[in-house]
Short mmCIF file of C-alpha atoms and ligand atoms in Angstrom, two decimals:
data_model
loop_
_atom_site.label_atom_id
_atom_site.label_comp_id
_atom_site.label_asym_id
_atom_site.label_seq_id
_atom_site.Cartn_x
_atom_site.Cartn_y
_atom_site.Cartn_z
CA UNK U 1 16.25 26.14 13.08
CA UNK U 2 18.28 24.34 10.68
CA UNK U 3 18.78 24.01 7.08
CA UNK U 4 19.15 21.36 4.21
CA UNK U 5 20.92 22.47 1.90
CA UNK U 6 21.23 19.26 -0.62
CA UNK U 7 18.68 19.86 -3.61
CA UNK U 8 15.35 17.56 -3.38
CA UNK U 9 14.46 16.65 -6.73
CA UNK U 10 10.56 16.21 -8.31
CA UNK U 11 9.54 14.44 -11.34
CA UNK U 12 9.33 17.70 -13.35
CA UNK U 13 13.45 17.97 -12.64
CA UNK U 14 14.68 14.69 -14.05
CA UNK U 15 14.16 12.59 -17.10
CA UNK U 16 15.25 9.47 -17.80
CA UNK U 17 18.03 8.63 -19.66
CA UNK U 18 18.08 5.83 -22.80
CA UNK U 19 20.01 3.06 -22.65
CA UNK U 20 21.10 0.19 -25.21
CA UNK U 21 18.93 -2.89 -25.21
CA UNK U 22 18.51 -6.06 -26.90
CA UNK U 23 14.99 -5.93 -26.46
CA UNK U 24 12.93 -6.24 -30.19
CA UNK U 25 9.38 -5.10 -29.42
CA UNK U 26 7.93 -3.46 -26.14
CA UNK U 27 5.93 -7.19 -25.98
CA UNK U 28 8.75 -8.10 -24.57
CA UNK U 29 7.81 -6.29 -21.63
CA UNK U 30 6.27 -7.95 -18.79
CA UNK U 31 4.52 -5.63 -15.83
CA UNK U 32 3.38 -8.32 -13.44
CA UNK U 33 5.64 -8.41 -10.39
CA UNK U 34 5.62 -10.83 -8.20
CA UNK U 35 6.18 -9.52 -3.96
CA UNK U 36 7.48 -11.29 -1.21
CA UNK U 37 6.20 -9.05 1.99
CA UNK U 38 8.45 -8.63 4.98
CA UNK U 39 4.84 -9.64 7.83
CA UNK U 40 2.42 -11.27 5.24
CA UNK U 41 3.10 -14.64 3.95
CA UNK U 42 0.62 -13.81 1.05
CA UNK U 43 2.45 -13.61 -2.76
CA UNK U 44 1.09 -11.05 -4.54
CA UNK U 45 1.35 -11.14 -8.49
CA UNK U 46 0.24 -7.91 -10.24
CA UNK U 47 0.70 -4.29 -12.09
CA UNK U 48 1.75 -2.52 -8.84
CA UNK U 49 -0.20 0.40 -9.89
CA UNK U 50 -3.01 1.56 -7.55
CA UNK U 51 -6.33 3.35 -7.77
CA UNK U 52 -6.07 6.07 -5.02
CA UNK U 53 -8.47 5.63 -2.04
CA UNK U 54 -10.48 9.10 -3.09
CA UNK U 55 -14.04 8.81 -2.83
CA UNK U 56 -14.33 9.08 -6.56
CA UNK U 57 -11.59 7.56 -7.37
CA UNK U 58 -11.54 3.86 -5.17
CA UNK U 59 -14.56 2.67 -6.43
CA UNK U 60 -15.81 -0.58 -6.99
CA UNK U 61 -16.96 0.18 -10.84
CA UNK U 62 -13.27 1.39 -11.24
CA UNK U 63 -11.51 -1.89 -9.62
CA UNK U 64 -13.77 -4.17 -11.95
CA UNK U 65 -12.03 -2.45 -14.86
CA UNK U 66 -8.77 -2.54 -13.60
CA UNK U 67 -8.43 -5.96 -11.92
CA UNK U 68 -8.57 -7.18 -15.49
CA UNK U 69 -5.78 -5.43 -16.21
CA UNK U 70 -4.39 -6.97 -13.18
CA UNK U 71 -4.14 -3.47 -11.02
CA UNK U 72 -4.85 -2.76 -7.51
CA UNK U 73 -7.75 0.07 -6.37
CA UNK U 74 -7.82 1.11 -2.72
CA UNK U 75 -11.33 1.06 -2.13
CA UNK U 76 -12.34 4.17 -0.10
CA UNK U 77 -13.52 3.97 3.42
CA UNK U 78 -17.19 5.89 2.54
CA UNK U 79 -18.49 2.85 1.34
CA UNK U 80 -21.61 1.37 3.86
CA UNK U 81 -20.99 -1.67 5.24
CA UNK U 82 -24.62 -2.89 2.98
CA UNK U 83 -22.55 -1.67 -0.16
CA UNK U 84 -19.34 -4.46 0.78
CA UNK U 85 -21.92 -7.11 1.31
CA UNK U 86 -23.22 -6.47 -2.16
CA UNK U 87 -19.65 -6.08 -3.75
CA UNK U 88 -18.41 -9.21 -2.02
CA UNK U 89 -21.56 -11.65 -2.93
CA UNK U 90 -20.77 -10.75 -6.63
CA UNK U 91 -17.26 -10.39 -6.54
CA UNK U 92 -14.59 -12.86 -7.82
CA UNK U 93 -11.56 -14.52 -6.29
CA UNK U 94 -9.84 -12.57 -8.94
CA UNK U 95 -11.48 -9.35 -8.74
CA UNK U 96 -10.93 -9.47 -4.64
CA UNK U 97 -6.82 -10.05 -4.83
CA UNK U 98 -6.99 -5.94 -6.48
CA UNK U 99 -8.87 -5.05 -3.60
CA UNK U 100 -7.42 -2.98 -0.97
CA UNK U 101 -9.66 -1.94 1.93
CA UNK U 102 -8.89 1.78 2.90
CA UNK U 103 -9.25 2.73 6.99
CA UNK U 104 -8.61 5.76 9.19
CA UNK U 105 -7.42 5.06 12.52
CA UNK U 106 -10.80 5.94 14.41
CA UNK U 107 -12.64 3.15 16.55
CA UNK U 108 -15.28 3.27 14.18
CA UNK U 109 -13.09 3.23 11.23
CA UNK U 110 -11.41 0.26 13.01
CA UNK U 111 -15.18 -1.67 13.68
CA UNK U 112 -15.98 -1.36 10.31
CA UNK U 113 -12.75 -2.61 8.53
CA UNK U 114 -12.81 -5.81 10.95
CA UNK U 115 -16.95 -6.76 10.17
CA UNK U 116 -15.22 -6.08 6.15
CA UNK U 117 -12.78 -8.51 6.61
CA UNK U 118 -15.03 -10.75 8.05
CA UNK U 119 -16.74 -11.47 5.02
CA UNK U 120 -14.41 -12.63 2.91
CA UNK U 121 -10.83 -14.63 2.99
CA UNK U 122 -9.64 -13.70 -0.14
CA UNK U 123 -9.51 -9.90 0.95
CA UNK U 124 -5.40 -8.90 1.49
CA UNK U 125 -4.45 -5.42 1.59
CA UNK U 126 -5.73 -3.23 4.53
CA UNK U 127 -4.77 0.38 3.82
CA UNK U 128 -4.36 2.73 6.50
CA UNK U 129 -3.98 6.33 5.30
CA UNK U 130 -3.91 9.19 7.50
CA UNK U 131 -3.30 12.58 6.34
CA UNK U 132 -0.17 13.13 8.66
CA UNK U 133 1.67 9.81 9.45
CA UNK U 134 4.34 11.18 11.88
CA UNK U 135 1.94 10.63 15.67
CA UNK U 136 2.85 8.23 18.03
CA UNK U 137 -1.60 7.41 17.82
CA UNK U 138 -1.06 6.28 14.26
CA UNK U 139 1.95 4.11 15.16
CA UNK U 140 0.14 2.60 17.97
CA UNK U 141 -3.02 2.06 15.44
CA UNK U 142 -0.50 0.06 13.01
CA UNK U 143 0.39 -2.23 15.73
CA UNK U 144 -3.06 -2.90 17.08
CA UNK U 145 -3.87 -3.36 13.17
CA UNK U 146 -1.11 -5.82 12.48
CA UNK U 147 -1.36 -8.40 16.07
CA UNK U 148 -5.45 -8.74 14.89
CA UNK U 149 -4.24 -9.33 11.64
CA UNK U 150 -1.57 -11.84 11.40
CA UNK U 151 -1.25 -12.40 7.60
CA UNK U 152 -2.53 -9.90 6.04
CA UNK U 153 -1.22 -6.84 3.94
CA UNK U 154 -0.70 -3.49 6.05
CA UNK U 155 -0.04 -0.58 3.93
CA UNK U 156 0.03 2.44 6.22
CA UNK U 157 1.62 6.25 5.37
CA UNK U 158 1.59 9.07 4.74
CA UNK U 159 5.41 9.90 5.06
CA UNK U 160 7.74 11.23 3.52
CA UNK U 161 11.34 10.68 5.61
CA UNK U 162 13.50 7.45 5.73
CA UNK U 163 13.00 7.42 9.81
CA UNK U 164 9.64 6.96 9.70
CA UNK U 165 9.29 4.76 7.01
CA UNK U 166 11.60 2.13 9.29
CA UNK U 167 9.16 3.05 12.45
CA UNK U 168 5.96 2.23 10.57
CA UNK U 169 7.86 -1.04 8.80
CA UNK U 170 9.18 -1.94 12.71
CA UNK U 171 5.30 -1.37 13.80
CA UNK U 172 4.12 -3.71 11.59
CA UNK U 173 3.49 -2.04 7.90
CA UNK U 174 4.60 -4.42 5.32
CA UNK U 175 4.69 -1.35 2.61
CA UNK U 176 4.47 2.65 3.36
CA UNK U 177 2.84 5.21 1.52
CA UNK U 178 4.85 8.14 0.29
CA UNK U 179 4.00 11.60 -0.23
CA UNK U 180 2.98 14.60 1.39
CA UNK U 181 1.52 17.76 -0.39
CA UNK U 182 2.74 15.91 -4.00
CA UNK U 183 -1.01 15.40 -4.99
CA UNK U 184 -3.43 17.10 -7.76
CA UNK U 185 -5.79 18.65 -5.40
CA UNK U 186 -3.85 19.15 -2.87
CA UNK U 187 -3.19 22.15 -1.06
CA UNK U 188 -1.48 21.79 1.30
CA UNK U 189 2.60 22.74 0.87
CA UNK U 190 0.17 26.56 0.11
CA UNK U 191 -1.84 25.78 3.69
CA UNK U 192 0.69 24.52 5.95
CA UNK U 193 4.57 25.36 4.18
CA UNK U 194 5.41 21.19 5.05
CA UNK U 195 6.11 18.84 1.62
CA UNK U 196 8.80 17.00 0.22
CA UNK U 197 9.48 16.85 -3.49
CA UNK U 198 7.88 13.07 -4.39
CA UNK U 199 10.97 11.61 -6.53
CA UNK U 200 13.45 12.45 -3.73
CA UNK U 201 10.92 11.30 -1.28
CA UNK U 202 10.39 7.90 -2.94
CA UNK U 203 14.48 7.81 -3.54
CA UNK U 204 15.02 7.79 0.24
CA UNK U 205 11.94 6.32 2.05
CA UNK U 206 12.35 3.18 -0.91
CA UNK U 207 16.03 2.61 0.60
CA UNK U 208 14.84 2.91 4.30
CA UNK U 209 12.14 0.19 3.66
CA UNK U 210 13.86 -2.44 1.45
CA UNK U 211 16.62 -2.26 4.11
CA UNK U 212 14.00 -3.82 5.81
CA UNK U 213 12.42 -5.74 3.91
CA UNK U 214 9.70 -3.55 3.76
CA UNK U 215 8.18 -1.51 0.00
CA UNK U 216 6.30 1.74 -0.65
CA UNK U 217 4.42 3.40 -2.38
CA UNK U 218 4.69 6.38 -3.92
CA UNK U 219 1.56 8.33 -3.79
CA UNK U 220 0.63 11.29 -5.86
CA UNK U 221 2.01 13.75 -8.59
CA UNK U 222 2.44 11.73 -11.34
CA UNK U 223 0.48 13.82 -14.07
CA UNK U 224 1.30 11.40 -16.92
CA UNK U 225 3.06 7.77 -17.62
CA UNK U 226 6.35 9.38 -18.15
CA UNK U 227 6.21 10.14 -14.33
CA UNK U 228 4.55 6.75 -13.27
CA UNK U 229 7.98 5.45 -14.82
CA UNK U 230 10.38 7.75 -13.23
CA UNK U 231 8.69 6.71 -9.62
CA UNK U 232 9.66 3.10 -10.53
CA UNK U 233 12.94 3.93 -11.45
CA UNK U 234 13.61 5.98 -8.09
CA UNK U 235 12.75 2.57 -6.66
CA UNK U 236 8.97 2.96 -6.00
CA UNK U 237 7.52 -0.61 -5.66
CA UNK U 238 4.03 0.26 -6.39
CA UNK U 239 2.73 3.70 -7.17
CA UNK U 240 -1.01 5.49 -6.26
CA UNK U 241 -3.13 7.77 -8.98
CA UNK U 242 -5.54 10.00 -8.13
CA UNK U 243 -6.19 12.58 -10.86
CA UNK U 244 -4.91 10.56 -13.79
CA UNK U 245 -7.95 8.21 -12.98
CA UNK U 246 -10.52 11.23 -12.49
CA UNK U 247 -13.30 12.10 -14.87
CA UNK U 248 -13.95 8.26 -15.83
CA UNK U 249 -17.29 6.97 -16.19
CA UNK U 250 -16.41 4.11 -13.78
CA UNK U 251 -15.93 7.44 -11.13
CA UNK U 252 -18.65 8.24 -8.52
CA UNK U 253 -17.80 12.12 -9.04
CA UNK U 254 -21.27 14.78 -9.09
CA UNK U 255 -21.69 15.58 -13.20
CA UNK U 256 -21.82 19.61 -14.05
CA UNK U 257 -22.67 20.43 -17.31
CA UNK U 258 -20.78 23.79 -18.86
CA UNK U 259 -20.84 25.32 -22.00
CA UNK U 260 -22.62 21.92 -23.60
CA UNK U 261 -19.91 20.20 -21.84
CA UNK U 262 -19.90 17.61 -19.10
CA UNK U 263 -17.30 17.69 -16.33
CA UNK U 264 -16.96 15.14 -13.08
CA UNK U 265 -16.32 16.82 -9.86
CA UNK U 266 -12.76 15.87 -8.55
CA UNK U 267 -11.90 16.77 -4.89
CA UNK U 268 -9.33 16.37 -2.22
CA UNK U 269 -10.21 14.10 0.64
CA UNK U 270 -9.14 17.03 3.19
CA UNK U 271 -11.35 19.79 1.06
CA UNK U 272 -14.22 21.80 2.13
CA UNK U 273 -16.42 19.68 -0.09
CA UNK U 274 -15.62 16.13 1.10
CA UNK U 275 -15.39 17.13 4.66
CA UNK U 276 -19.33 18.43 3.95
CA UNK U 277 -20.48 15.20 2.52
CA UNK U 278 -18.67 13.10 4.99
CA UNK U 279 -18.78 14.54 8.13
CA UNK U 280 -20.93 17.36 7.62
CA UNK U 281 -19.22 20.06 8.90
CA UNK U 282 -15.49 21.35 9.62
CA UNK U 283 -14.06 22.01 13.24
CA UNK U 284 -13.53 25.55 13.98
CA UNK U 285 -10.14 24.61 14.83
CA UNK U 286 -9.29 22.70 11.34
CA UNK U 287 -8.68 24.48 7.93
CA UNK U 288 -9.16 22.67 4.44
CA UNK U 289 -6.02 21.08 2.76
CA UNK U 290 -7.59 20.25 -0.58
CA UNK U 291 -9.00 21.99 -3.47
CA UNK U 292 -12.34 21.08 -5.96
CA UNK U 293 -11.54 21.14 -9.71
CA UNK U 294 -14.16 20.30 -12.63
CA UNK U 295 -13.03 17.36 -15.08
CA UNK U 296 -14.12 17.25 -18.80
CA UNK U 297 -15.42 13.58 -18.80
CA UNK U 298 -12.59 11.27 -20.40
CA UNK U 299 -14.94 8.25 -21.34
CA UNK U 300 -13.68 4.70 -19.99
CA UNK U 301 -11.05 4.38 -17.17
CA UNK U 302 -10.05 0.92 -19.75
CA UNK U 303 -8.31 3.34 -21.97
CA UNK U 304 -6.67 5.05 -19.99
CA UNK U 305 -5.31 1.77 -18.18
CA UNK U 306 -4.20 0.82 -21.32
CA UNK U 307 -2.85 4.13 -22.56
CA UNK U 308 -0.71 3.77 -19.49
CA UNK U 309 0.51 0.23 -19.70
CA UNK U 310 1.88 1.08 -23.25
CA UNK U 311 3.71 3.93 -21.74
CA UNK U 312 5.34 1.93 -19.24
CA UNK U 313 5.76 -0.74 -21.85
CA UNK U 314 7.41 1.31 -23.68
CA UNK U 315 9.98 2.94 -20.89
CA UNK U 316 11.05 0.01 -20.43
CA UNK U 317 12.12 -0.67 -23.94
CA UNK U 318 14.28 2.73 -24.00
CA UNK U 319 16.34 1.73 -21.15
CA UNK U 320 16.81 -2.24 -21.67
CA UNK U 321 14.34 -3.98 -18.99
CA UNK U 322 11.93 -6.83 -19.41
CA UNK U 323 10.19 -5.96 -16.18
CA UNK U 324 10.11 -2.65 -13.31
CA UNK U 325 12.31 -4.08 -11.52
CA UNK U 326 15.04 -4.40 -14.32
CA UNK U 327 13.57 -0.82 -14.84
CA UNK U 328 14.29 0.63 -11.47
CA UNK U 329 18.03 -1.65 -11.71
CA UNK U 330 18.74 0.49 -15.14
CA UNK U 331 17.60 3.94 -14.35
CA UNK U 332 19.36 6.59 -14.77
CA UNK U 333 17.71 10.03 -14.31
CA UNK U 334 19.35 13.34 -15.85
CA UNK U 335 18.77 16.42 -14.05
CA UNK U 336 16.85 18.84 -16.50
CA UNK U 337 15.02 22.19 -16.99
CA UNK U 338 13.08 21.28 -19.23
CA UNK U 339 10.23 18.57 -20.35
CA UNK U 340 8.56 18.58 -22.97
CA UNK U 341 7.91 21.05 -25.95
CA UNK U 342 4.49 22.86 -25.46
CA UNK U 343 4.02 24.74 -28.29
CA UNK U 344 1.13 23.12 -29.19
CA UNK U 345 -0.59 22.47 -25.19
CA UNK U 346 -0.71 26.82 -25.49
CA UNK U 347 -4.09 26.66 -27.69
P1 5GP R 401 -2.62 12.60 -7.53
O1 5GP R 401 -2.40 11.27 -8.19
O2 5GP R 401 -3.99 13.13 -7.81
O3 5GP R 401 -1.55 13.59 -7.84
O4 5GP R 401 -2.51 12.36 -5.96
C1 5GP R 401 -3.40 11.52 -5.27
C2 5GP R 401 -3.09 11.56 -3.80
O5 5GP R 401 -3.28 12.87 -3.25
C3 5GP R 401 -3.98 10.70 -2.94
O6 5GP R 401 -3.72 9.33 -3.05
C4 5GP R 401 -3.75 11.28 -1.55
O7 5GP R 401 -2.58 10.77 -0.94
C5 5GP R 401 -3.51 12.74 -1.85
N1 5GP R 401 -4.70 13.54 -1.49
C6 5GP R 401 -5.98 13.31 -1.81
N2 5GP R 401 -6.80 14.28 -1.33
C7 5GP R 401 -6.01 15.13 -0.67
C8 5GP R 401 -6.26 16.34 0.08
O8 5GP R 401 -7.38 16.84 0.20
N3 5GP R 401 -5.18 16.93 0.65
C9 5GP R 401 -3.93 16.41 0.53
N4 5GP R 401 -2.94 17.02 1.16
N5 5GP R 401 -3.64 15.30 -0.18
C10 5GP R 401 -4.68 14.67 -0.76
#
């Protein structure tokens, strides 16, 4: 047994601090990025912000919304095959380059992503998310996935830790996804004692991959723009929302109604609920590693899109940048204990 003792920071323990700027108005402010990807030859222009590949969350009613604002969704990997054909006859070239296809790592996860890609050029990103990214089976998966695919986008996590980041980049992963136990419904740093604070996370896994030339992702626990900002200034190149995005109309979440009030149902993709509707049952051997929370409806996901842009918009103006990358250039976090005041959250 051995210990760590440095600290390992979250986004609740830091804030960022102002800076002077010469910027006038947060118009200034430009979001698109443009990537270069270390496999891929594909340039990607966009709001590196991504839809999380939950069942209610990477829908296709949610990435029509946000493609026009230019952001990604990770479509989830429930959809039929019947349900692609449909979403691809109708779907723009525009509306396709914010499409990332979600997999697991099974052989008939693996059948169905190839007959996906097969209907369609303009489709990029394949996303290959695994609870637990530290097997040799997933490594071996990313391979395969990258010699049948050439030039296209791997994403592949989760991770947390700089070695593995530079194993799954070296295996063919142009980006990895960060984060382990950081999520809203997730349960399991309670279940299983293994997490690693997300803003140290994305600190160190970000400087293992652009050694490489590789990016990440940093994937859940941001619970508000303020945090979405932070991830980018620890040097997140894009970064995944689950529960900020739940609740929406656009969501494919089971309606309850309470008290004359309508909540979506909101779940993690390892609970007892999706593993019911998905596989039907749970192995004997397996335990759950998400929770089920009710959501008072929030109305369109387009406001809250927007409600986020103009929080990022306006981060940038505090500290000086034109873009996230000037953002992540001028960041400097302060180590607090506090956040904000909450008189007023008590009611
Ligand atoms: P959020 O933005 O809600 O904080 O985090 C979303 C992320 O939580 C997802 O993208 C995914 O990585 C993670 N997640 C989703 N469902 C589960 C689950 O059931 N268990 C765990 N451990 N993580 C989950």
């Amino acid at each position: 047994m051995r210990i760590e003792e440095g600290i390992k920071l979250g986004f609740k323990d830091v804030l960022i601090r102002p800076k002077r700027s010469v910027l006038k108005s947060r118009s200034e402010v430009n979001l698109i990025r443009s990537f270069n990807f270390r496999y891929s030859k594909y340039i990607w222009s966009g709001i590196p912000l991504i839809a999380s590949n939950m069942d209610t969350i990477g829908t296709f009613s949610i990435a029509k919304v946000l493609s026009n604002f230019h952001v990604l969704t990770a479509i989830h990997k429930h959809y039929e095959l019947t349900c692609w054909k449909n979403f691809i006859s109708t779907a723009s070239k525009n509306l396709l380059n914010y499409i990332m296809v979600s997999t697991g790592i099974s052989d008939i996860d693996y059948e169905k992503l190839k007959k996906i890609f097969s209907l369609s050029s303009s489709l990029n990103y394949i996303c290959i998310d695994v609870a637990n990214g530290y097997s040799e089976r997933f490594l071996d998966f990313v391979k395969r996935v990258r010699n049948d695919f050439p030039e296209k986008i791997i994403c592949a996590g989760n991770v947390v830790t700089g070695e593995m980041v530079e194993e799954l980049i070296l295996s063919g992963a142009d980006i990895v996804k960060v984060g382990i136990g950081s999520g809203s419904v997730c349960t399991t740093r309670s279940k299983t004692g293994v997490g690693y604070p997300q803003l140290s996370a994305v600190i160190e896994c970000a400087d293992a991959a652009h050694g490489l030339n590789g990016q990440i992702i940093s994937d859940g626990g941001c619970i508000n723009s303020g945090d979405i900002a932070k991830a980018f200034g620890a040097a997140a190149d894009f970064v995944m929302l689950g529960g900020i995005f739940s609740g929406h109309n656009e969501c494919e979440g089971v309606i309850v109604k309470k008290d004359n009030k309508k909540f979506m149902l909101f779940y993690g993709m390892s609970s007892h609920y999706a593993m019911k509707l998905h596989i039907g049952k749970i192995e004997s051997y397996k335990t759950d590693e998400g929770k089920v929370v009710q959501v008072l409806l929030k109305g369109t996901v387009k406001n809250t899109i927007m409600d986020i842009l103009g929080g990022l918009r306006s981060s940038c103006t505090y500290v000086g940048a034109r873009n996230i990358k000037e953002l992540t250039k001028r960041t400097t976090f302060i180590r607090v204990l506090e956040q904000e005041n909450k008189i007023f959250n008590l009611q």
